[in-house]
């Protein structure tokens, strides 16, 4: 219908700017097939004047005609057969599917394996790392003058009800039993005390002193007093002697520990070295912890070790007498029973050390510890330790687990003021607790594991992001010290019953290759891979995505505002002729004369 007003007649050429299709009318053009796709002019008219569905189709056609994504323009092309359109729809969907699957594979690789451990770009000189801390534990746990362990052991196993032993002798026997072979107490009841606050005190009293077992020392080819180089330290093997280890005040949080806990102390500080950063530029050539200036025996540590035959006890530690040696980092508490090598009596052992160092690139600092599979020192708080290493973390976890199982801890474990020391009656308990903890960690790690990555456990003791291990290559030969004494015409009766051994430790090579954790797929690599796949399958670039956002936001808003403006214009101008479109295309306006 045409509504006429009293205004002057309007002709066709004057009418076009003021003509509008009735927005509320039902247009048959909504049902136009895709083969009747509008021209650019018709498309704009649909957006401005058409019903909502007509306007939406017009906007989609506008996007298809202007999009830079490959194949999209064929979906909105004018007057194409439906078979062509179906073909391009299928191809487009398959391209999206293939691209999505490959991008998902790239995402999984980035998410599950973002870190690769490879060799560093250049070698590292040995003077950039500290010489290993050397912990020496004699197999003789008590001198005969304090306790004959073999004799007392047989008294305990005998059927005689009376041992004729004093309470102090029994207490010392129970204390030494905690550092002897575990099978000795498996079938024999050693004491009834579940706690023993004097265990460490008795072990210190009966153990050979540093002066007795360290006969002669030489560092960097310069003779030195062994007592100045070594410090006594309490380990699960009893009292041992360590070289180049940090002071206990730099390792432990002393305020969290029991007042009776035995610390190793000396007057040296590591103000110019940390495990993560290494030595500072201000460090001298003789800092602490000490370092060497090159490789070879002349630049290393030489020790002449000594025990006395009458102090040897073959029940407590078995047939191999001598010393256990452990090499570890200066900031780590030694756990000698886990990894060590032996120096038997009357033998010379030469140890050439090859460092194994792993560092972590700064690009991984923003990753979570579980993704990079390591902790920086500030990320993992330990209750008893200031320095995070995997060994320190495992020792703290073992201490906590042992307390929960036995109500006490082994004499060498760190403990708080409320935790007692286990007595001889609980030897089996804390040994069993250590086995149970290992089994629990393995089960928890396997349950949450991904690929070759161990899952998170209750202990949560990942390796430190910067770690140093000292691999040892050992050679051994007979040490005929008696013939040497005779050759020098020194009397053998000067040291009656003495048994000697010799140990040399040095770096094998002046430089070594460091391993480094770095990004396998960083954010930039991930985006580059995704961009390559999108470009290969669909020709999509960043601007293509911006186009989609533009058509869905800014352009849509502008079109809606224009439609609203046209409606207001028609409502405010009653002289405008409003046409109801015929079955022809929306652009075919009839003459209104």
XYZ file of C-alpha atoms in Angstrom:
593
model
C 0.000 0.000 0.000
C 1.144 3.569 -0.756
C 0.339 6.296 1.688
C -0.012 9.775 0.242
C 0.417 12.970 2.164
C -0.505 16.609 1.364
C 3.120 17.381 0.669
C 4.285 18.029 -2.916
C 4.531 14.994 -5.202
C 7.712 12.980 -4.886
C 9.278 11.454 -7.979
C 11.293 8.265 -8.216
C 14.735 9.881 -8.347
C 13.881 12.040 -5.332
C 12.351 9.156 -3.516
C 15.305 6.831 -3.318
C 17.197 8.514 -0.431
C 14.000 8.640 1.581
C 12.564 5.192 0.806
C 12.569 2.539 3.532
C 11.304 -1.013 3.668
C 8.824 -1.607 6.424
C 10.897 -3.240 9.145
C 7.925 -4.870 10.727
C 6.558 -6.313 7.514
C 7.032 -9.899 6.585
C 9.464 -10.085 3.652
C 9.458 -12.923 1.334
C 13.092 -12.149 0.593
C 14.011 -13.849 3.889
C 13.481 -17.114 2.123
C 15.756 -16.360 -0.798
C 18.027 -19.221 -1.649
C 21.793 -18.908 -1.416
C 21.991 -19.030 -5.184
C 20.142 -15.660 -5.148
C 22.846 -13.948 -3.110
C 22.552 -10.126 -3.252
C 24.887 -7.691 -4.879
C 26.974 -5.334 -2.728
C 24.332 -2.597 -3.024
C 21.528 -5.017 -2.214
C 23.534 -6.414 0.688
C 23.889 -2.962 2.221
C 20.142 -2.398 1.815
C 19.406 -5.668 3.571
C 21.604 -4.653 6.509
C 20.009 -1.198 6.752
C 16.357 -1.921 5.980
C 15.788 -5.661 6.226
C 14.280 -7.730 9.008
C 16.696 -9.074 11.660
C 17.338 -12.375 9.848
C 17.748 -10.565 6.547
C 20.164 -8.092 8.121
C 22.149 -10.938 9.750
C 22.474 -12.728 6.404
C 23.547 -9.490 4.798
C 26.232 -8.977 7.441
C 27.469 -12.569 6.957
C 27.614 -12.086 3.188
C 29.528 -8.861 3.728
C 32.072 -10.711 5.888
C 32.457 -13.534 3.355
C 33.106 -11.092 0.541
C 35.779 -9.219 2.508
C 37.399 -11.983 4.620
C 41.056 -12.924 4.069
C 40.475 -16.527 5.236
C 40.806 -18.915 2.322
C 37.551 -20.434 1.030
C 35.187 -18.230 3.045
C 34.350 -15.945 0.113
C 32.847 -18.888 -1.795
C 30.276 -19.350 0.963
C 28.753 -15.911 0.341
C 29.375 -15.577 -3.396
C 26.391 -14.399 -5.513
C 24.202 -16.843 -7.362
C 26.385 -19.969 -7.085
C 24.879 -23.510 -7.269
C 24.200 -25.186 -3.961
C 26.586 -28.048 -4.823
C 29.505 -25.619 -4.991
C 28.543 -24.170 -1.656
C 28.207 -27.634 -0.099
C 31.650 -28.554 -1.468
C 33.291 -25.525 0.125
C 31.466 -26.095 3.410
C 32.839 -29.648 3.568
C 36.378 -28.550 2.647
C 36.269 -25.731 5.191
C 35.050 -28.023 7.987
C 37.739 -30.635 7.205
C 40.417 -27.931 7.226
C 39.251 -26.705 10.624
C 39.243 -30.273 11.980
C 42.739 -31.116 10.703
C 44.168 -27.823 11.925
C 42.552 -28.238 15.351
C 43.923 -31.753 15.810
C 47.470 -30.711 15.003
C 47.252 -27.630 17.221
C 46.007 -29.893 20.040
C 49.077 -32.099 19.576
C 51.343 -29.054 19.755
C 49.535 -27.897 22.907
C 50.005 -31.280 24.603
C 53.706 -31.269 23.799
C 54.078 -27.732 25.147
C 52.041 -28.501 28.262
C 53.560 -31.887 29.147
C 57.147 -31.535 27.914
C 58.056 -27.861 28.007
C 61.605 -28.507 29.270
C 64.563 -30.122 27.583
C 67.884 -30.932 29.247
C 70.768 -30.424 26.854
C 74.442 -29.591 26.971
C 75.376 -25.976 27.622
C 76.809 -23.856 24.828
C 80.297 -23.787 26.370
C 82.327 -25.749 28.897
C 82.773 -24.708 32.531
C 86.187 -24.474 34.238
C 86.511 -26.342 37.538
C 87.511 -23.187 39.414
C 83.941 -21.891 38.966
C 82.544 -24.597 41.268
C 83.624 -25.601 44.778
C 85.751 -28.625 45.476
C 83.466 -31.397 46.768
C 82.782 -31.672 50.454
C 84.520 -34.876 51.602
C 82.967 -36.778 54.502
C 85.014 -39.620 56.039
C 83.389 -42.159 58.345
C 85.534 -44.799 60.087
C 84.066 -48.279 60.328
C 85.274 -48.374 63.909
C 82.367 -46.949 65.915
C 83.774 -47.314 69.417
C 87.272 -47.631 70.774
C 87.967 -50.759 72.742
C 88.818 -48.764 75.867
C 85.195 -47.614 76.077
C 83.283 -50.652 74.840
C 84.083 -54.118 73.535
C 81.009 -54.428 71.340
C 81.640 -58.045 70.296
C 81.906 -59.243 73.881
C 78.785 -57.402 75.056
C 76.832 -58.575 71.994
C 77.473 -62.234 72.830
C 76.467 -61.600 76.437
C 73.133 -60.242 75.248
C 72.581 -63.279 73.016
C 73.512 -65.773 75.730
C 70.943 -67.425 77.961
C 72.533 -66.068 81.121
C 70.095 -63.805 82.962
C 72.841 -61.688 84.469
C 75.197 -59.773 82.205
C 77.338 -58.291 84.991
C 77.291 -54.984 83.077
C 76.811 -51.531 84.484
C 73.943 -49.331 83.343
C 76.427 -47.097 81.545
C 77.880 -50.041 79.604
C 74.399 -51.143 78.581
C 73.534 -47.588 77.517
C 76.716 -47.364 75.430
C 76.025 -50.751 73.859
C 72.504 -49.646 72.910
C 73.869 -46.422 71.419
C 76.495 -48.210 69.300
C 73.892 -50.732 68.152
C 72.128 -47.896 66.313
C 75.129 -47.474 63.977
C 75.960 -51.160 63.515
C 74.570 -53.442 60.832
C 70.766 -53.629 60.960
C 70.584 -57.419 60.879
C 72.255 -57.625 64.309
C 69.149 -56.344 66.070
C 66.582 -57.973 63.776
C 66.322 -61.134 65.884
C 67.897 -59.890 69.112
C 66.188 -57.602 71.544
C 68.627 -54.795 72.288
C 67.373 -52.904 75.299
C 63.921 -51.719 76.296
C 64.367 -47.954 75.983
C 62.156 -46.459 73.301
C 63.876 -43.078 73.645
C 67.495 -42.205 74.315
C 68.477 -38.571 74.767
C 72.146 -39.422 75.410
C 72.724 -41.529 72.308
C 74.691 -38.860 70.376
C 76.653 -37.977 73.499
C 77.811 -41.582 73.961
C 78.677 -41.966 70.279
C 80.846 -38.867 70.373
C 82.632 -40.064 73.498
C 83.468 -43.514 72.092
C 84.268 -42.597 68.460
C 87.876 -42.204 67.278
C 88.874 -38.543 67.217
C 89.990 -36.599 64.135
C 93.526 -36.513 65.484
C 93.545 -40.317 65.732
C 92.205 -41.215 62.264
C 93.573 -38.286 60.183
C 97.315 -38.915 60.271
C 98.492 -36.507 57.585
C 96.739 -34.057 55.230
C 97.790 -32.049 52.208
C 95.632 -29.546 50.318
C 96.688 -28.206 46.897
C 100.116 -29.789 47.417
C 100.624 -27.901 50.689
C 100.764 -29.850 53.994
C 98.219 -28.650 56.494
C 96.906 -29.602 59.923
C 94.059 -32.068 59.514
C 92.133 -30.579 62.445
C 92.048 -27.233 60.601
C 90.702 -28.809 57.425
C 88.143 -31.239 58.894
C 85.155 -30.766 61.192
C 83.292 -33.500 63.031
C 79.702 -34.029 61.888
C 76.902 -36.284 63.081
C 75.486 -38.624 60.418
C 73.401 -41.803 60.429
C 76.752 -43.663 60.520
C 77.723 -41.967 63.772
C 80.346 -39.240 64.077
C 82.295 -38.588 60.902
C 84.663 -35.881 59.707
C 83.934 -33.543 56.829
C 86.027 -31.241 54.675
C 84.739 -28.120 52.871
C 81.170 -28.324 54.240
C 79.327 -25.115 55.120
C 78.866 -24.163 58.730
C 75.717 -25.534 60.341
C 74.401 -21.983 60.843
C 74.331 -21.570 57.047
C 72.592 -24.906 56.431
C 70.142 -25.313 59.319
C 67.406 -23.095 60.674
C 68.801 -23.464 64.155
C 65.819 -21.787 65.824
C 63.543 -24.629 64.611
C 65.758 -27.407 65.989
C 66.115 -29.002 69.386
C 68.633 -27.335 71.700
C 70.470 -30.649 72.115
C 70.880 -31.229 68.374
C 74.549 -31.703 67.535
C 75.801 -29.128 65.019
C 79.058 -29.038 63.114
C 80.702 -25.664 63.574
C 83.779 -23.813 62.349
C 84.761 -20.195 61.868
C 84.447 -20.028 58.062
C 81.605 -18.406 56.113
C 80.498 -18.647 52.491
C 79.810 -14.978 51.870
C 81.027 -15.161 48.254
C 79.270 -18.359 47.124
C 75.754 -19.754 46.722
C 74.610 -22.926 45.020
C 72.416 -21.094 42.485
C 74.742 -18.204 41.625
C 78.177 -19.716 42.232
C 81.151 -17.564 43.235
C 80.837 -13.799 43.091
C 83.358 -11.730 41.068
C 84.763 -10.450 44.377
C 85.717 -13.953 45.554
C 89.447 -14.500 46.071
C 91.474 -17.474 44.870
C 91.135 -19.010 48.336
C 87.460 -18.512 49.229
C 85.210 -20.730 51.289
C 84.029 -23.218 50.264
C 87.457 -23.844 48.793
C 88.073 -24.386 45.092
C 90.965 -25.600 42.985
C 92.733 -23.754 40.212
C 93.198 -26.744 37.949
C 93.025 -30.510 37.547
C 95.396 -33.229 38.730
C 96.618 -34.672 42.013
C 98.795 -31.659 42.858
C 95.680 -29.448 42.955
C 93.591 -31.820 45.078
C 93.286 -33.307 48.562
C 95.652 -35.931 49.971
C 94.905 -37.750 53.250
C 96.746 -40.468 55.171
C 94.179 -42.337 57.280
C 94.842 -44.396 60.389
C 93.065 -46.934 62.591
C 94.348 -49.305 65.254
C 93.980 -53.033 64.952
C 92.920 -53.537 68.565
C 89.930 -51.195 68.024
C 88.548 -53.085 65.026
C 85.207 -54.808 65.612
C 84.018 -57.346 63.048
C 80.598 -57.939 64.611
C 79.398 -54.360 64.394
C 80.460 -53.460 60.818
C 81.349 -56.759 59.184
C 84.542 -58.068 57.557
C 85.527 -54.976 55.540
C 87.324 -52.576 57.850
C 88.480 -49.120 56.940
C 86.527 -46.005 55.950
C 83.440 -44.905 54.030
C 83.866 -41.806 51.864
C 81.113 -39.565 50.500
C 81.496 -36.652 48.063
C 78.703 -34.084 48.170
C 78.003 -30.381 47.711
C 79.094 -28.075 50.564
C 75.497 -27.062 51.422
C 74.206 -30.619 51.756
C 73.963 -32.806 54.843
C 75.810 -36.078 54.065
C 73.826 -39.307 54.128
C 76.697 -41.736 54.009
C 74.663 -44.951 54.053
C 72.976 -44.131 50.732
C 75.987 -43.639 48.505
C 79.647 -44.029 49.333
C 82.858 -45.724 48.310
C 85.244 -47.567 50.585
C 88.870 -47.057 51.488
C 89.976 -50.379 53.009
C 92.920 -50.586 55.365
C 96.343 -51.139 53.800
C 95.048 -49.825 50.480
C 95.619 -46.679 48.448
C 92.537 -45.263 46.726
C 92.858 -42.607 44.023
C 89.659 -40.731 43.140
C 89.451 -38.626 39.993
C 86.320 -36.503 40.154
C 84.150 -35.539 37.214
C 81.527 -32.900 38.106
C 77.985 -33.278 36.849
C 76.286 -29.886 37.029
C 72.754 -28.987 35.913
C 71.599 -25.368 35.633
C 68.265 -23.848 34.628
C 67.719 -21.011 32.167
C 66.007 -17.817 33.294
C 63.243 -18.455 30.762
C 61.932 -21.280 32.989
C 61.555 -19.185 36.135
C 57.941 -18.332 35.233
C 57.045 -22.015 34.847
C 55.567 -23.933 37.771
C 58.013 -26.279 39.564
C 56.046 -29.350 38.480
C 56.324 -28.356 34.820
C 60.059 -27.710 34.936
C 60.613 -30.536 37.477
C 62.881 -28.594 39.829
C 62.774 -26.047 42.651
C 64.625 -22.803 43.007
C 65.828 -22.187 46.556
C 63.112 -19.612 47.354
C 60.256 -21.756 46.008
C 60.423 -24.692 48.409
C 60.488 -23.830 52.096
C 62.089 -26.395 54.388
C 61.360 -26.280 58.086
C 64.838 -27.313 59.223
C 67.072 -26.202 56.328
C 67.931 -22.857 54.782
C 69.402 -24.375 51.618
C 67.132 -26.435 49.402
C 68.617 -29.563 47.881
C 66.845 -32.798 47.098
C 68.877 -34.635 49.750
C 68.049 -32.079 52.457
C 64.365 -32.219 51.537
C 64.292 -36.016 51.655
C 66.041 -36.031 55.030
C 63.457 -33.631 56.473
C 60.595 -35.677 55.031
C 62.082 -38.869 56.473
C 62.357 -37.216 59.876
C 58.694 -36.146 59.802
C 57.518 -39.558 58.598
C 59.576 -41.416 61.221
C 58.105 -39.295 63.982
C 54.556 -40.024 62.778
C 55.253 -43.775 62.730
C 57.474 -44.243 65.790
C 56.840 -41.196 67.969
C 60.559 -40.405 67.837
C 63.367 -39.936 65.284
C 66.820 -41.368 64.749
C 69.613 -39.555 66.600
C 71.019 -38.054 63.339
C 67.720 -36.652 62.016
C 66.790 -32.991 62.473
C 64.015 -32.599 65.030
C 62.038 -29.904 66.812
C 62.123 -29.328 70.584
C 59.134 -31.643 71.149
C 60.547 -34.702 69.366
C 62.575 -37.309 71.329
C 65.419 -39.475 70.023
C 64.590 -43.131 69.433
C 66.180 -45.668 71.712
C 67.505 -49.109 70.847
C 64.033 -50.647 71.192
C 62.875 -48.581 68.193
C 65.732 -49.423 65.818
C 63.478 -51.736 63.837
C 60.717 -49.128 63.782
C 62.709 -46.321 62.167
C 64.378 -48.706 59.728
C 60.953 -49.967 58.668
C 59.634 -46.402 58.440
C 62.364 -45.558 55.923
C 61.309 -48.493 53.734
C 57.624 -47.550 54.002
C 58.353 -43.958 53.009
C 60.227 -45.098 49.916
C 57.322 -47.337 48.885
C 54.792 -44.547 49.447
C 56.777 -42.088 47.353
C 57.019 -44.534 44.458
C 53.287 -45.328 44.520
C 52.258 -41.673 44.694
C 54.698 -40.736 41.955
C 53.364 -43.435 39.629
C 49.711 -42.517 40.202
C 50.158 -38.925 39.030
C 52.959 -39.452 36.550
C 52.936 -38.086 33.000
C 55.164 -39.587 30.365
C 58.641 -39.702 31.974
C 57.801 -37.103 34.637
C 57.313 -38.190 38.232
C 54.038 -37.063 39.775
C 53.776 -34.930 42.889
C 54.157 -36.751 46.212
C 53.671 -35.777 49.837
C 57.385 -35.172 50.303
C 57.487 -33.120 47.081
C 61.280 -33.294 46.877
C 62.110 -32.381 43.294
C 65.752 -31.755 42.356
C 67.176 -28.295 42.894
C 67.200 -26.193 39.716
C 70.941 -25.777 40.163
C 72.631 -28.948 41.358
C 76.135 -30.376 41.412
C 77.009 -34.046 41.664
C 80.538 -35.375 41.867
C 81.052 -38.588 39.927
C 84.103 -40.534 41.049
C 86.418 -42.745 39.032
C 88.293 -44.926 41.492
C 91.524 -46.851 41.210
C 92.940 -48.938 44.038
C 96.243 -50.600 44.896
C 98.005 -52.200 47.849
C 99.547 -49.709 50.250
C 102.665 -51.382 51.672
C 103.338 -48.814 54.322
C 105.395 -51.185 56.472
C 108.031 -51.548 53.725
C 108.023 -47.782 53.400
C 108.738 -47.390 57.130
C 111.547 -49.915 56.878
C 113.005 -48.137 53.855
C 113.107 -44.881 55.819
C 114.481 -46.795 58.846
C 111.585 -45.699 61.030
C 110.754 -48.099 63.882
C 107.447 -49.866 63.459
C 106.921 -50.092 67.205
C 106.410 -46.313 67.332
C 102.746 -46.923 66.420
C 101.864 -50.373 67.773
C 98.888 -51.982 66.020
C 98.481 -49.157 63.532
C 96.732 -49.780 60.186
C 97.088 -47.144 57.465
C 95.308 -46.232 54.232
C 95.884 -43.444 51.716
C 93.320 -41.370 49.827
C 93.822 -38.866 46.997
C 90.943 -36.811 45.531
C 91.272 -34.421 42.599
C 89.443 -33.194 39.488
C 90.075 -35.286 36.407
C 89.880 -32.452 33.862
C 90.261 -28.690 33.935
C 86.894 -28.150 32.250
C 83.633 -30.051 32.093
C 80.391 -29.873 30.128
C 77.415 -28.515 32.045
C 73.846 -29.655 31.390
C 71.145 -27.023 31.139
C 67.364 -27.048 31.463
C 65.799 -24.796 28.848
C 62.517 -24.314 27.059
C 61.636 -26.954 24.499
C 58.528 -25.022 23.478
C 58.205 -21.509 24.807
C 55.174 -19.243 24.246
C 56.817 -17.833 21.126
C 57.456 -21.318 19.706
C 53.912 -22.387 20.494
C 52.388 -19.356 18.744
C 54.702 -19.809 15.763
C 53.631 -23.456 15.388
C 49.952 -22.570 15.706
C 50.329 -19.722 13.212
C 52.055 -22.010 10.726
C 49.286 -24.612 10.965
C 46.516 -22.015 10.650
C 48.259 -20.512 7.633
C 48.806 -23.919 6.015
C 45.227 -25.166 6.392
C 43.156 -21.967 6.197
C 45.410 -19.061 5.318
C 44.628 -17.466 8.672
C 46.836 -14.711 10.074
C 46.547 -12.473 13.105
C 44.707 -9.868 11.035
C 42.207 -12.524 9.974
C 41.299 -13.050 13.620
C 41.103 -9.272 14.067
C 38.682 -9.183 11.107
C 36.350 -11.651 12.823
C 36.434 -9.601 16.017
C 35.837 -6.426 13.992
C 32.763 -7.827 12.174
C 31.341 -9.242 15.412
C 31.804 -6.039 17.427
C 32.554 -2.679 15.858
C 30.918 -3.246 12.484
C 27.877 -4.900 14.038
C 27.424 -2.009 16.466
C 27.715 0.562 13.678
C 25.126 -1.282 11.551
C 22.714 -1.491 14.469
C 23.078 2.239 15.067
C 22.386 2.953 11.366
C 19.254 0.757 11.444
C 18.026 2.578 14.525
C 18.754 5.940 12.913
C 16.758 4.986 9.762
C 13.784 3.898 11.865
C 13.789 7.207 13.710
C 14.070 9.078 10.418
C 11.043 7.273 8.980
C 9.035 7.842 12.150
C 9.821 11.593 12.174
C 9.109 12.160 8.442
C 5.537 11.115 7.548
C 6.131 12.099 3.917
C 8.476 9.172 3.379
C 6.981 6.470 1.167
C 7.277 3.056 2.753
C 7.196 0.134 0.351
C 6.385 -3.462 0.953
C 8.835 -5.388 -1.237
C 7.540 -7.699 -3.886
C 8.954 -11.040 -4.745
C 11.652 -9.308 -6.705
C 15.035 -8.570 -5.154
C 15.098 -5.915 -2.431
C 16.695 -3.401 -4.784
C 13.814 -3.499 -7.319
C 11.755 -0.495 -6.263
C 8.550 0.237 -8.153
C 7.655 3.567 -9.655
C 5.595 5.548 -7.158
C 3.992 7.988 -9.554
